[in-house]
Amino acid sequence: MMLSDPSLKYRHFSTVDLPDRQWPSKVQRQAPTWCSVDMRDGNQALIEPMNAERKRRFFELLVKTGFKEIEVGFPAASQTDFDYVRELIEGNKIPPDVTIQVMTQARTHLIERTFEALKGAPRAIVHVYNATAPVFRDVVFGVDKAGCIKIATDATREIKALMQQYPQTEWTFQYSPETFCFTELDFGLEICEAVAAQFEPTPQNKMILNLPTTVEVSTANVFADQIEWFCRHFSRLDSVIISVHPHNDRGTGVATAEQACLAGAQRIEGTLFGNGERTGNVDILTLAMNLYTSGISPRLDFSDIVHVQREVEYCNQLPTHPRHPYAGELVFTAFSGSHQDAIKKGFAARNARPEGFWEVPYLPIDPADMGRSYEAVIRVNSQSGKGGVAYLLEQYGIVLPRRLQMEFSGLVQQVADDTGREITSEMILECFTEQYLTEGMPYRLGKPQVVSEGDTTYIDARLDGPQGLVHLAGEGNGPLAAMVDALAACGINLDIADYHEHATRDGAQSEAIAYVEIRLGSQFIFGAARDGSFLSASLKALVSAVNRATRSGLLGSLKTSASARIHH
C-alpha cells in the first residue's frame, strides 16, 4: 500500500551546489559518439538472450545503421559471448571503421579471459567497472572508499599491462564508476582521478570515463549538474572522453542524455528502442532522431525504420510499442478530427510549396525520411472528423468539396459508432462507392444526347428505373440545367446548389469525377460519379443525387409527361 508520507521511507535526491551552471544556456550543435550496448547490456535484459545467429543479424544491423562503436558482449561471463567475439575476429567480420567493445568486472581471472577473447582484434575498447555508491560499498561488497579505489586501480593496472602485451591491437581503455549518479560527487571524482593516474592517458591516447545513471534517482537537470561539476574538477579532461550510460527508471533517460551532452558529455551508450534491464537503457533511436529534427545530422541512418524495427524485434524477441517515438506503428497517425484537419491542410500547403522547412502540424518529421508512407498518417475511428475521411479518399484520387466532406463524414461516423472499430481507408472507399458512385439505385442514366445551339443546350436522355425506361427531354443554359428541366417535366423539381469536378490523376488516361449538390426545398443532398468524360460524369452525378434523395424518401417516383414517355 502506498504511504501517505513517502518521505518516511524514501530519501529525496541530493542536488548539486552549482549556482553558476552553464549547461542550460548551451545548444547542442553536433551528434555525440554513439556506442550501442544492445548486444551486451540489452542482451542481458532479454528473457531469452540472443543466440549466435541473432547476434550476427544484430551486429550487421548496427553496422549498416552507422554505429562505429559496438559493445558485442561480456566474453568472460558467457561462453556464447566469448565464442561470438572470436567469430568476429577470426572471421574478419569487423569493418575497418568499427571498434568493438567488451565489458569485464574488475577481477583478475575475468580480465585475463577477456583478453583471450580479444586476441588478434584490430581495435577494441576494454570496459571495466566497479560500483562506487555508498549502498554498494556498504551492503553489497563490504568495502570502504580506499578498498573501492583499490579494486578499480588494480584492475586498471592489469588491463594496461595486458594491452602492452598485445601491441598489434589498437586499444582503448574505458572505466565506469558503475553507480556514479548516486555516488558522492567528490568520491566519484577521486576514484576516476586514481584510475586515470594509473592508466596515464594523454591527449593523443585518450581513455573513456563512462559515467552511468545505473539507476535513475534524480531529475535530468541534477545529472547534468553532476556532469558539469565533474568536468570542471577533473584534472585530465583533455585526455579523456566523457561518456554517459543513462538508464530509464524514472522515464527520463532521453532528457538525461540530452542534458548531459549540454553539460560536457561527448559520448552516449544506449540501445535501439531503449531495451535494457528494468525500464531499459536510453533509446539511441529517439536521441538520434531528436537531433535530426533539429537540423543536426545524427550520423546514424534510419531511412528504413520498418526494417530496423523488424530486425530488432526478431533479435530481441520483444515487440515495439505502437506509440514508441519515431518507430511505433501509430506515431505518425492521427485519429482526432482536429488533428486530421490540420495535417490535411499542412500537406496541401507543403505540396504547393515543397521546398523550405518542414512545417506540417502534428508531424515533427516527414515520415518519408524514415521510409514510412503517408498512408497511415490519418486513420479514422469514432473520434475522427471530416478532414481525416477526406484525406484518405484523396489517396484514391477523390477530392471532396467541403460540404460533401461534412455530409460523407457523418455517414462514416455512423459506421464507426455502430462497429466501435477503426475504419480503414478501404472501408471508407467502399462506403463512398456504395453511397454515391453505385449506379442504378433506383435510376441508371443511359448515354444522353446533348446538343448546344447558341446559348441553349438541349438534352435527350433515358433513365432506366423501376417503372421501366423513361425518355427525358429538356433544355437550359448548360447540360445540367437542361437535365434539371427534363426532370422537372417528370415531377422532380430541384435546383443545383453546387458543382465541382476534377481529374482523378494526371495524364490523358485519367477519369473525371464530378460532384453535384441539389436543393429540394430546404434539404441539400450530394451526388457523385466517375466517367471518362466530364460531361457524362456531371450528368451521372446529378442522377446520383436524385437516387440518394429517392432512397431517403425526399423524392417520389418519376411521373410521365408530354416530354417523358415510359417504355415497357
XYZ file of C-alpha atoms in Angstrom:
568
model
C 0.000 0.000 0.000
C 1.310 3.450 -0.866
C 2.292 5.574 2.105
C 0.565 8.845 2.863
C 4.002 10.233 3.741
C 6.581 8.578 1.463
C 9.367 10.722 2.986
C 9.363 8.283 5.904
C 10.650 5.562 3.555
C 12.282 7.307 0.593
C 15.063 9.890 0.726
C 14.846 12.891 -1.574
C 17.749 13.024 -4.007
C 20.648 15.373 -3.371
C 21.209 18.350 -5.612
C 24.489 19.912 -6.740
C 25.697 23.251 -5.439
C 26.400 24.823 -8.819
C 24.832 28.294 -8.868
C 26.818 29.350 -11.945
C 25.911 26.276 -14.009
C 26.458 26.852 -17.719
C 24.766 23.897 -19.400
C 21.191 25.362 -19.505
C 22.331 28.038 -21.948
C 24.300 25.653 -24.184
C 22.972 24.463 -27.550
C 23.967 21.102 -28.986
C 25.452 21.547 -32.455
C 26.656 18.052 -33.339
C 25.937 14.427 -32.567
C 27.839 12.663 -29.790
C 29.775 9.474 -30.364
C 27.285 6.626 -30.182
C 28.049 3.263 -28.647
C 25.399 0.573 -28.980
C 25.203 -1.724 -25.968
C 22.335 -3.777 -27.415
C 24.455 -6.926 -27.712
C 25.686 -6.814 -24.114
C 23.560 -4.681 -21.800
C 20.437 -5.157 -23.914
C 21.136 -8.853 -24.380
C 21.471 -9.417 -20.626
C 17.971 -7.983 -20.193
C 16.267 -10.416 -22.576
C 14.053 -13.244 -21.419
C 15.860 -15.400 -23.979
C 19.360 -13.991 -24.659
C 20.437 -13.897 -28.284
C 21.986 -16.968 -29.856
C 24.840 -16.712 -32.355
C 22.535 -16.269 -35.353
C 20.602 -13.411 -33.761
C 23.863 -11.802 -32.640
C 25.127 -11.878 -36.219
C 21.984 -10.199 -37.508
C 22.075 -7.554 -34.806
C 25.738 -6.746 -35.440
C 25.098 -6.439 -39.177
C 22.130 -4.149 -38.493
C 24.166 -1.894 -36.199
C 26.973 -1.639 -38.748
C 24.518 -0.861 -41.548
C 22.851 1.792 -39.397
C 26.177 3.528 -38.890
C 27.413 2.665 -35.399
C 31.183 2.927 -35.093
C 31.423 1.578 -31.537
C 29.530 -1.591 -30.651
C 29.664 -3.424 -27.330
C 29.495 -7.017 -28.505
C 29.419 -8.901 -25.245
C 30.724 -9.943 -21.839
C 33.085 -12.706 -23.001
C 34.425 -13.598 -19.542
C 30.932 -14.212 -18.217
C 29.358 -16.099 -21.131
C 30.723 -18.810 -23.406
C 28.257 -17.673 -26.090
C 29.678 -14.153 -25.896
C 33.251 -15.464 -25.902
C 32.629 -17.598 -28.977
C 30.909 -14.752 -30.805
C 33.791 -12.343 -30.152
C 36.169 -14.970 -31.529
C 33.923 -15.441 -34.572
C 34.012 -11.715 -35.315
C 37.800 -11.555 -35.047
C 38.732 -14.824 -36.732
C 36.182 -14.308 -39.496
C 37.482 -10.790 -40.167
C 33.924 -9.501 -39.787
C 34.717 -6.179 -38.097
C 34.653 -3.317 -40.641
C 37.761 -1.104 -40.629
C 35.839 1.890 -39.261
C 34.136 -0.042 -36.430
C 35.542 -0.691 -32.950
C 34.149 -3.486 -30.836
C 33.766 -3.068 -27.080
C 33.660 -5.738 -24.392
C 32.940 -5.488 -20.694
C 34.618 -7.142 -17.736
C 34.333 -6.976 -13.988
C 37.379 -5.813 -12.053
C 38.652 -9.322 -11.291
C 41.956 -10.759 -12.460
C 40.712 -14.025 -13.949
C 37.879 -12.281 -15.764
C 40.202 -9.634 -17.181
C 42.567 -12.338 -18.452
C 39.705 -14.266 -20.024
C 38.529 -11.046 -21.706
C 41.910 -10.561 -23.366
C 41.884 -14.172 -24.537
C 38.640 -13.392 -26.353
C 40.129 -10.249 -27.901
C 43.373 -11.792 -29.178
C 44.007 -10.596 -32.718
C 41.321 -7.882 -32.709
C 42.252 -4.884 -34.913
C 40.644 -2.396 -32.488
C 38.921 -2.886 -29.163
C 37.577 -0.982 -26.171
C 38.041 -2.811 -22.874
C 35.400 -1.630 -20.441
C 35.924 -2.324 -16.735
C 33.641 -1.190 -13.943
C 33.014 -1.374 -10.243
C 30.191 0.015 -8.117
C 31.079 3.125 -6.138
C 27.903 4.277 -4.340
C 27.633 4.018 -0.542
C 24.876 1.396 -0.577
C 27.011 -0.861 -2.784
C 30.198 -0.249 -0.812
C 28.462 -0.958 2.484
C 25.782 -3.523 1.662
C 26.926 -5.400 -1.437
C 30.729 -5.502 -1.260
C 31.572 -4.512 2.276
C 34.473 -2.238 1.348
C 35.391 1.279 2.364
C 36.345 4.045 -0.039
C 40.012 3.035 -0.069
C 39.060 -0.561 -0.832
C 36.776 0.583 -3.638
C 39.562 2.641 -5.207
C 41.961 -0.303 -4.899
C 39.597 -2.562 -6.833
C 39.460 -0.027 -9.673
C 43.175 0.799 -9.806
C 44.294 -2.849 -9.545
C 42.073 -3.724 -12.496
C 43.368 -0.721 -14.444
C 46.973 -1.763 -13.870
C 46.273 -5.333 -15.030
C 44.434 -4.146 -18.148
C 47.203 -1.695 -19.051
C 49.813 -4.453 -18.751
C 47.811 -6.833 -20.949
C 47.278 -4.125 -23.555
C 51.039 -3.666 -23.713
C 51.450 -7.407 -24.327
C 49.332 -7.183 -27.498
C 50.548 -4.026 -29.290
C 49.117 -5.198 -32.633
C 45.666 -4.215 -31.366
C 44.599 -0.578 -31.184
C 43.349 -0.463 -27.601
C 41.054 1.968 -25.804
C 40.535 1.730 -22.060
C 37.154 2.560 -20.524
C 36.341 2.842 -16.850
C 32.873 3.170 -15.306
C 32.170 4.081 -11.688
C 29.073 1.962 -12.142
C 26.773 3.829 -9.789
C 28.079 7.324 -10.492
C 24.686 9.057 -10.330
C 24.233 8.270 -6.626
C 27.891 8.227 -5.606
C 29.178 11.192 -3.598
C 30.477 13.654 -6.206
C 33.827 14.146 -4.522
C 34.367 10.391 -4.236
C 33.312 9.811 -7.861
C 35.914 12.371 -8.846
C 38.529 10.808 -6.550
C 38.197 7.289 -7.935
C 38.240 8.485 -11.548
C 41.356 10.551 -10.830
C 43.005 7.470 -9.307
C 42.136 5.298 -12.315
C 43.402 7.923 -14.765
C 46.625 8.328 -12.785
C 47.166 4.573 -13.050
C 46.402 4.338 -16.778
C 48.102 7.649 -17.713
C 46.022 8.720 -20.737
C 47.222 11.525 -22.979
C 45.504 13.831 -25.472
C 46.825 11.502 -28.187
C 45.788 8.306 -26.382
C 42.605 9.112 -24.551
C 40.702 6.831 -22.230
C 36.920 6.824 -21.799
C 35.370 7.775 -18.481
C 31.837 6.419 -18.617
C 29.545 7.975 -16.001
C 26.322 5.956 -15.729
C 22.915 6.650 -14.329
C 22.886 2.972 -13.386
C 19.522 3.525 -11.747
C 17.832 6.866 -12.296
C 17.445 8.524 -8.917
C 17.031 12.214 -9.749
C 15.696 14.586 -12.333
C 17.678 15.028 -15.535
C 18.889 18.511 -14.595
C 20.588 17.175 -11.456
C 22.555 14.633 -13.514
C 23.562 17.436 -15.902
C 24.820 19.397 -12.892
C 26.836 16.347 -11.823
C 28.429 16.079 -15.275
C 29.278 19.783 -15.440
C 30.717 19.707 -11.907
C 32.813 16.653 -12.774
C 34.125 18.209 -15.997
C 35.106 21.382 -14.134
C 37.052 19.471 -11.486
C 38.644 16.540 -13.330
C 42.352 17.268 -13.823
C 42.980 15.405 -17.113
C 39.914 16.486 -19.090
C 41.919 16.882 -22.303
C 42.993 13.229 -22.068
C 39.608 11.595 -21.564
C 36.310 11.185 -23.397
C 33.362 11.820 -21.092
C 30.700 9.207 -21.767
C 27.300 8.646 -20.185
C 25.240 5.485 -19.881
C 21.702 6.533 -18.862
C 19.012 4.123 -17.759
C 15.325 4.981 -17.754
C 13.960 4.121 -14.300
C 12.239 7.492 -13.917
C 11.273 7.637 -17.589
C 13.684 10.487 -18.287
C 16.592 8.645 -19.910
C 16.400 10.691 -23.128
C 16.287 14.011 -21.253
C 19.148 12.866 -19.026
C 21.330 12.059 -22.045
C 20.489 15.270 -23.901
C 21.167 17.481 -20.916
C 24.349 15.570 -20.078
C 25.642 16.413 -23.574
C 24.999 20.098 -22.888
C 26.969 19.699 -19.664
C 30.027 18.171 -21.323
C 29.350 14.539 -22.261
C 30.813 13.606 -25.649
C 29.652 10.008 -25.957
C 26.438 8.095 -25.209
C 25.942 4.401 -24.592
C 22.439 3.127 -25.209
C 20.264 0.732 -27.159
C 17.912 0.815 -30.116
C 14.356 1.326 -28.843
C 15.651 1.541 -25.252
C 15.835 -2.152 -24.400
C 17.648 -2.944 -21.144
C 17.250 -4.005 -17.535
C 14.133 -2.810 -15.698
C 12.701 0.101 -17.713
C 15.650 -0.048 -20.096
C 18.593 1.963 -21.348
C 18.396 5.289 -23.071
C 16.904 4.956 -26.550
C 19.503 5.937 -29.158
C 16.920 5.975 -31.947
C 14.956 8.707 -30.153
C 18.099 10.677 -29.332
C 19.326 10.467 -32.924
C 16.025 11.500 -34.484
C 15.610 14.337 -31.979
C 18.873 15.702 -33.354
C 17.740 15.090 -36.934
C 14.513 17.048 -36.450
C 16.623 19.888 -35.034
C 18.591 20.056 -38.265
C 21.626 18.159 -36.930
C 22.913 15.019 -38.641
C 22.944 12.175 -36.095
C 25.449 10.233 -38.236
C 23.124 7.239 -37.987
C 20.825 6.126 -40.796
C 17.237 5.203 -40.005
C 15.951 5.704 -43.556
C 14.246 2.294 -43.419
C 12.852 2.305 -39.908
C 10.462 -0.565 -40.609
C 13.407 -2.856 -41.463
C 15.292 -1.702 -38.360
C 12.247 -2.308 -36.191
C 11.637 -5.790 -37.581
C 15.267 -6.817 -37.152
C 15.387 -5.553 -33.563
C 12.110 -7.288 -32.734
C 13.423 -10.537 -34.219
C 16.740 -10.385 -32.365
C 15.280 -9.234 -29.032
C 12.061 -11.228 -29.254
C 10.318 -8.133 -27.912
C 7.579 -6.067 -29.600
C 7.860 -2.349 -30.294
C 5.226 -0.268 -28.551
C 2.859 1.279 -31.139
C 3.452 4.706 -29.572
C 7.249 4.389 -29.458
C 8.785 7.696 -30.657
C 9.585 7.685 -34.381
C 9.304 3.884 -34.762
C 5.894 2.895 -33.406
C 3.103 1.925 -35.774
C 0.937 4.838 -34.633
C 3.450 7.660 -34.092
C 2.617 9.352 -37.396
C -1.095 8.589 -37.104
C -3.900 10.977 -36.214
C -7.365 9.773 -35.217
C -8.594 13.086 -33.775
C -10.691 15.143 -36.163
C -8.994 18.469 -35.414
C -5.552 16.919 -35.797
C -6.542 15.327 -39.090
C -7.868 18.587 -40.467
C -4.654 20.407 -39.548
C -2.462 17.671 -41.066
C -4.525 17.641 -44.269
C -4.103 21.403 -44.642
C -0.412 21.108 -43.811
C 0.133 18.556 -46.575
C -1.764 20.737 -49.017
C 0.464 23.707 -48.165
C 3.559 21.514 -48.448
C 2.508 20.238 -51.872
C 2.033 23.812 -53.044
C 5.478 24.775 -51.703
C 7.607 21.612 -51.468
C 10.867 23.456 -50.776
C 11.861 25.026 -47.487
C 11.498 23.884 -43.904
C 9.176 21.032 -42.983
C 6.111 22.552 -41.337
C 3.192 20.144 -41.150
C 1.077 20.381 -37.997
C 1.423 17.462 -35.565
C 4.213 15.848 -37.612
C 7.646 16.858 -36.283
C 9.329 14.825 -39.024
C 8.458 13.889 -42.592
C 7.569 10.166 -42.361
C 9.137 9.671 -45.787
C 12.571 10.464 -44.318
C 12.296 7.239 -42.330
C 10.872 5.204 -45.175
C 7.304 5.432 -43.902
C 4.429 6.097 -46.283
C 1.730 8.702 -45.772
C -0.988 6.051 -45.888
C -1.035 5.581 -42.111
C -0.790 9.268 -41.212
C -4.554 9.625 -40.921
C -6.770 6.810 -39.719
C -10.426 7.003 -38.863
C -12.372 5.894 -35.820
C -15.279 7.304 -33.843
C -13.121 10.273 -32.751
C -12.310 11.357 -36.278
C -13.732 14.146 -38.385
C -14.264 15.217 -41.949
C -10.614 16.108 -42.560
C -9.398 12.579 -41.938
C -12.058 10.985 -44.091
C -11.382 13.432 -46.905
C -7.610 12.877 -46.688
C -7.956 9.118 -47.010
C -10.236 9.434 -50.018
C -7.699 11.752 -51.642
C -5.278 8.821 -51.705
C -7.674 7.295 -54.268
C -7.883 10.491 -56.315
C -11.220 11.603 -54.814
C -11.078 15.220 -53.588
C -14.347 16.066 -51.862
C -15.836 19.589 -51.771
C -16.007 20.908 -48.230
C -19.765 20.486 -47.768
C -19.580 16.960 -49.142
C -16.793 16.250 -46.650
C -19.234 17.200 -43.904
C -22.041 15.102 -45.349
C -19.955 11.998 -46.004
C -18.003 12.131 -42.731
C -21.349 11.874 -40.928
C -22.021 8.612 -42.752
C -18.561 7.271 -41.868
C -19.013 8.410 -38.276
C -22.185 6.370 -38.082
C -20.341 3.274 -39.286
C -17.600 3.878 -36.718
C -20.139 4.321 -33.922
C -22.050 1.220 -34.973
C -18.972 -1.007 -35.207
C -16.850 0.566 -32.443
C -13.814 -0.182 -34.611
C -11.269 1.679 -36.678
C -12.478 2.397 -40.207
C -9.838 1.597 -42.806
C -9.274 3.575 -45.994
C -10.609 0.598 -47.955
C -13.823 0.680 -45.895
C -14.163 4.425 -46.498
C -13.773 3.973 -50.256
C -16.309 1.144 -50.189
C -18.753 3.316 -48.240
C -18.306 6.245 -50.655
C -18.747 3.993 -53.652
C -21.885 2.429 -52.222
C -23.406 5.762 -51.209
C -22.517 7.903 -54.214
C -20.971 6.038 -57.135
C -23.149 2.953 -57.493
C -25.469 3.370 -60.438
C -28.984 2.026 -60.843
C -30.360 2.575 -57.338
C -33.075 3.143 -58.424
C -32.251 5.012 -61.670
C -29.499 4.436 -64.212
C -28.711 7.058 -66.843
C -28.323 5.857 -70.401
C -25.973 7.635 -72.804
C -27.511 11.092 -73.256
C -27.603 13.153 -76.419
C -26.529 16.750 -75.759
C -26.705 19.486 -78.408
C -25.893 23.173 -77.987
C -27.382 25.856 -80.210
C -26.258 29.350 -79.302
C -26.896 29.883 -75.589
C -29.270 26.931 -75.301
C -28.381 23.341 -74.606
C -30.820 20.516 -75.420
C -30.685 17.097 -73.822
C -32.313 13.838 -74.779
C -31.796 11.119 -72.191
C -33.156 7.878 -70.840
C -33.452 6.712 -67.252
C -33.824 3.034 -66.543
C -35.813 2.630 -63.310
C -38.426 0.538 -61.512
C -41.156 1.668 -63.919
C -39.070 0.780 -66.955
C -37.206 3.013 -69.400
C -38.093 6.724 -69.082
C -37.352 9.046 -72.012
C -36.466 12.589 -70.902
C -36.053 15.787 -72.864
C -35.157 19.251 -71.613
C -33.311 22.464 -72.313
C -31.294 25.042 -70.400
C -28.208 27.206 -70.477
C -25.992 24.130 -70.000
C -26.179 20.331 -69.751
C -27.028 20.272 -66.028
C -29.699 22.952 -66.428
C -31.194 21.006 -69.360
C -31.250 17.824 -67.249
C -32.932 19.695 -64.372
C -35.572 20.909 -66.841
C -36.102 17.345 -68.097
C -36.518 16.034 -64.553
C -38.995 18.816 -63.734
C -41.168 17.552 -66.557
C -41.297 14.251 -64.642
C -42.350 15.904 -61.402
C -38.889 16.088 -59.828
C -38.319 19.718 -59.002
C -34.836 20.576 -57.775
C -32.140 23.209 -58.052
C -28.393 22.854 -58.465
C -26.800 24.230 -55.293
C -23.155 23.439 -56.068
C -20.990 21.707 -58.636
C -17.339 20.565 -58.635
C -15.267 18.422 -60.937
C -11.663 17.248 -61.225
C -9.477 14.601 -62.807
C -8.606 11.664 -60.569
C -4.928 11.802 -61.587
C -2.569 13.398 -64.081
C -2.372 12.141 -67.627
C -4.578 11.505 -70.643
C -5.983 8.256 -69.242
C -7.327 9.907 -66.095
C -11.004 9.571 -65.186
C -13.216 12.546 -64.459
C -15.126 12.802 -61.214
C -17.977 15.231 -60.623
C -19.949 16.257 -57.544
C -23.418 17.799 -57.742
C -25.274 19.216 -54.750
C -29.025 19.576 -55.248
C -31.569 21.511 -53.196
C -35.023 20.092 -52.553
C -36.921 22.774 -50.699
C -34.822 23.254 -47.554
C -32.910 19.974 -47.986
C -29.483 19.638 -49.580
C -28.020 16.386 -50.827
C -24.934 15.436 -52.851
C -24.370 13.036 -55.690
C -21.098 11.971 -57.312
C -19.991 9.996 -60.357
C -16.891 8.897 -62.251
C -16.646 8.666 -66.006
C -14.252 9.040 -68.882
C -15.722 12.465 -69.725
C -16.601 15.406 -67.523
C -19.976 15.829 -69.290
C -21.095 12.282 -68.571
C -19.682 12.451 -65.019
C -21.643 15.632 -64.262
C -24.971 14.221 -65.522
C -24.435 10.931 -63.698
C -23.602 12.875 -60.516
C -26.950 14.647 -60.796
C -28.702 11.287 -61.142
C -26.670 10.037 -58.163
C -28.094 12.883 -56.068
C -31.616 12.060 -57.306
C -31.095 8.414 -56.395
C -29.888 9.287 -52.899
C -32.831 11.642 -52.399
C -35.227 8.928 -53.597
C -33.732 6.286 -51.315
C -34.003 8.661 -48.352
C -37.679 9.410 -49.105
C -37.156 13.019 -50.158
C -38.384 12.262 -53.698
C -41.164 10.145 -55.068
C -41.239 8.196 -58.326
C -40.868 9.731 -61.759
C -44.089 10.827 -63.423
C -44.724 10.741 -67.137
C -45.451 13.930 -69.075
C -45.519 15.136 -72.610
C -41.752 15.185 -72.651
C -41.295 11.969 -70.679
C -42.504 8.673 -72.047
C -42.227 5.298 -70.326
C -41.365 2.298 -72.479
C -42.154 -1.138 -71.026
